[in-house]
Every structure is written in C-alpha cells, then in structure tokens.
Amino acid sequence: MPAISREWLTRKVLLVAAMMVVVGLVTVVFFVAKEALPSLSQAGPANLFSSVWDPREGRYGMLVFLVGTLATTAGGLLLGTPLALGLALFLTQVAPRRPRELFSRLVELLAGIPSIVLGWLGFTVLVPHIRSITGSSGSGILAASIILAVMIVPTVAAISRDALEAVPASYTQAALALGATRWQTISGVLLPAAKHGILAAVILGMGRAMGETMAVAMVIGPASVFPTSLTSPTHTLTTKILMEMGESTGLQRSALFAMGLVLLLLAMALVILVRLVSRARESYAVIE
Amino acid sequence: MARRYRGRRSAQALVDRLATVVIWSFALLALLVVVTVIGIILWNGLGAALSPSFVFGKPQAMWEGGGIWPMVVSSFYLAALTLALVIPLGVGAAVYMSEFAREGRLVRLVRFGADSLSAVPSVVFGIFGMVVFVIYLGLGYSLLAGALTLTLLNLPTVMRSAEEAIRAVPRSYREAALAMGCTRWETVRKAVLPVAVPGITTGAILSAGRIVGESAAVIYTVGLFVRKVPWSPFRPAAPMAANIWHMYTEGALVPDWFRVASGEAAFLLLTVLALNLAARMTARTVRKRMGYRD
C-alpha cells in the first residue's frame, strides 16, 4: 500500500522538521560549551569570574562585562517598563479609537527598526548630547539604558496589552458599576488581574535587553573596567564578544565563548522563569 | 458624613484625572520617541539613500562618493537564501505541530526548544555560526554560512507564525476533505495549506525584514565589506547592517564614512519599513478576500 507508506514517510519528515528547533538548540549549546571548555579547564572559574580582563597577562575575568550587562538591562527596564505599561494602558483603556490605531501602528514601526540603526542614532545623536550636557565621554550605561528602553518598549507594550485585554470585561464592568473611577478600576482590578502577564512581558523585555548587541556596542564606549559613573565607558558581555571575537585566538577566544555560554544560560533561565510565571497565571485563572 | 464622602469622591476624581493625564503623556512620549528616531535617521541619511549613484554605486575605500550596491544585493540575497531554507523547515514543523502532533512530552519539548532558541542572543548565534559553518564545515565567510545561521535564528518565529496561520483555517475545510476520502497529508496539502499560504507569507515577509536588519549574527559569518557584488552563495558578502558596523569601527579610512553610514542606515530603515508595510497589506487583502464568511 504505497499511499500509507507515503503518508508515514511524510509524517516522519514533518516530525524531523519540528524537531529541528530542539536539535538546533542542543547544537548551539553544545558547540558554544565545547569552545568555552579550554578556558574553563585551563584558566579556571576563579580566573574567568574575576574582574580583570587582560589577555596578555592571562587574565580572562568577565565580571566587569557581566555587571555591565546587568546594569544596562536594569537601566533599560527601569526607563522602558513604565513607558511600555503606560502605553499598554493607553491603548486598552484610555485611547479613543482613532488615536489608538495610530499609536499601535507607530509602536509596531518602532519594533521593526533594526538595532544597528538605533545604535547609529545613539552614536551620532544621543552620545554627543549626553557628552555636551554632562561634560563626560558621553558613552556608557546611561546611553545604553536609553537605547535599550526604546528597544524594549514595543515588546513589553505588546505583551502587556495582550495581558490587559485577556482580563474578562466583567471584572472592569463590575468595578465601574460599583462606582469606581477609571483609575480605581485600573489600579484595583485590572492591573492585579493582569499582573502575571505583565510580569512575563517584563521578563521577555529583560531577555531582549540582555541579548542586545549592536545598539549597545555603539553607545557603551569600549573599556574593560568597571564604570566610574553612568556616563563612563564600559562593556557588556555581548559587546565584548562582538568587539574581540574577530582578532582573538586560543584561551582568549575560549573565554569569549564562556561569556556566550553565560548569556545562553541566562536566556534559558529567563525562558523557564516565563513558563513558571504563566503557569502561575493559569492556576490563578482557575481559582478565579 | 455625606460631606466627607463627597470630599473623598472628588479627591478620587482628581486622582483619576491625574492618572489619565499621566497615561496620555506616556503615550505621547512614546509617539515622540518613534517620530524622533525615524525622523532623525531619515533627516541625516535620506539625501544619500534616495540618490541612485549612492544606492547603485560602487563602494570606495580611499576617496569620497562611494556607493553601497554590493551591500544592498548582499542583504536581499541573504534574505532570499535564508527564507528558502527556513520556510520549508518552519512550515513543515508548523504542520506537524498543528495537524499531527498530540499534546504530550514531544510537543512540550518542541515548544521549549522554540522558546529557548528564540531567546538566544543573536551574537551567540553569530559565534556559533562562525565555529560550525564558517570553520568546521569549511564554508568560510559566505552568504551560505550566514543563511544557515539565520535559518536557526528565524526558525522559531517562522514556525510560530505558520502555526497560527494553519490553526486559523476553519475546521470545516479539513472535515470536508477528510469526508471526501483524503488522507491526512492530502487534506493538509490540498485543503489546509492553500488557505494558510497568505498568513504564512505575511510571517515570511516579516522575517525578511528581521533578516535584513540583523547584524550581530552576520558579522562573523558573512562579512563586513566587499567591493564587488557577490553572485555566488559561497562568496563573502556584506549586508547593509553589517557594513554600517564596519563604517563605525573602521570607517576612518573612508573620508565620507559618515555620509555612507547615515545613507545606509536610512536605506536600511526604509527597506525594513517597506517590508513591514508589505506584510500588513498582504494580511489585509487576504482577510478581505477570504471574507470570513463561513
């Protein structure tokens, strides 16, 4: 029966296609880990997680860059989340129909802008502005945070919007019927009901900010030391990898892969965190 | 008592009005950011980006007036090559997930794989592609090495959008095909996929925009600068996004590097915006044509 065997074959081929994401993930993790191994075994974790990066002296510490990543991510979230949340509330609760369409179109536009273009804008406009205002070099965590905030606003706003729209209308109607003002409804009913979704949105935004490379690389200003202020140059994990991968060999290159491995692990930790949050959201919905 | 109540109420009304003002101003701030960002990029680069001698011109290394034609071709070539690889794979995976798979450990594993893969930073894909495709498989810096890397990077999103398009096909279509004696695969091929094609196309165009704008995964797999148009997929190339980075790091050699990078940024932005617009228009015409009359 050729028809059946063909059917069987097609199904297997499609299964292979579906498994490609898993195979791809495993391959990426495997090769990045394999390349990182020499630095782990020869330089050792104590060296890798120190704060001195000086390959000529055999020092491959990534602490400065890890701190840079965490600081720029935190800065981006701090500036971006309120804006994104305000935008999501505007789009779901406050905006009249026409402005709502205009605004959501424009936010989609923002999501489409390539990160290298945002980086170029940061380098040509934002950094010189910060330089002239503060009298410092201009590049650093502040500039990177501002650019990252712009980058994560569309992501966080879109997912928060979905979360807000998923709250049953009966909730808000009940609050309004009890005489609550719109803000009381938002702060007392809507936001608590959507909090898990909003948290998931923030975590996803965090992932984007952490992994962003080009836009940050153009405004963080190359320096492998802890920044002395918000406007002094430093590096993040991603920008250090980008800047040095081209001309590095041996243990130095391996140490850069170790940074890549740290980024991979952080990204996967965030994915698991989102899953836990959305599971909590489901059980919350059941209790409701 | 009544007076106190009224006082509290008017206080609440004041808070409410204040909150409305704050929310409006946040939205306007976001709008301002979008308009400023796009405005400045176009203001600085549109002059170059709209001149044919720039877009179709040969790049120059030592003197002014160079163009970006090889970079433009590289970007589109890379996008076409990547889509040719990622669409069959992504759609196949989506068909399996929506038509054949039963909820279980396997499906959960694939979903976790897709979520994780889409969370991997693009620079990590870049160094992975460098090790595996450029060095280990011996492809060298080439369009093909870049396309393979970007296939992996875009697979989760293509898969997700295709799955959505396929799941949106009404159940009745499948039932009709099955009732006429089609096998499962025939049903998919003849009844489900043709209806889902427009949705899949929308997702693919959006992916093309992402590929054209991608740089971190491309720099160490495809290349940063070329003089001639790379016609073979085994040749090094220089997509616009990567070339902007090249101008930023090593542009000092080119006297008018600032003009070149600004023009390239504007042209890249216009390309991505045009692709996004095309995606939206496909989606809209389709929705209209299908009418959702059932």
Short mmCIF file of C-alpha atoms in Angstrom, two decimals, chain B residues 7 27 37 44 50 85 89 95 108 129 138 147 155 157 177 192 208 243 247 276 278-279:
data_model
loop_
_atom_site.label_atom_id
_atom_site.label_comp_id
_atom_site.label_asym_id
_atom_site.label_seq_id
_atom_site.Cartn_x
_atom_site.Cartn_y
_atom_site.Cartn_z
CA GLY B 7 -14.82 65.09 49.53
CA ALA B 27 1.72 57.56 25.18
CA VAL B 37 14.02 58.21 15.90
CA ASN B 44 20.54 62.54 8.17
CA LEU B 50 17.49 58.43 -2.45
CA LEU B 85 15.86 27.34 3.89
CA LEU B 89 11.52 23.83 7.61
CA VAL B 95 2.15 21.43 10.01
CA ARG B 108 6.25 20.25 25.12
CA GLY B 129 27.79 30.03 13.09
CA GLY B 138 34.65 24.94 5.81
CA ALA B 147 21.91 31.92 5.74
CA LEU B 155 13.09 29.17 12.70
CA THR B 157 9.29 32.83 14.63
CA ALA B 177 -11.52 16.97 2.69
CA VAL B 192 -5.31 23.47 4.66
CA ALA B 208 12.72 39.03 5.70
CA ASN B 243 28.52 47.31 6.71
CA MET B 247 31.89 52.00 8.86
CA ASN B 276 6.59 45.60 7.27
CA ALA B 278 4.01 44.82 2.61
CA ALA B 279 3.37 42.25 5.32
#
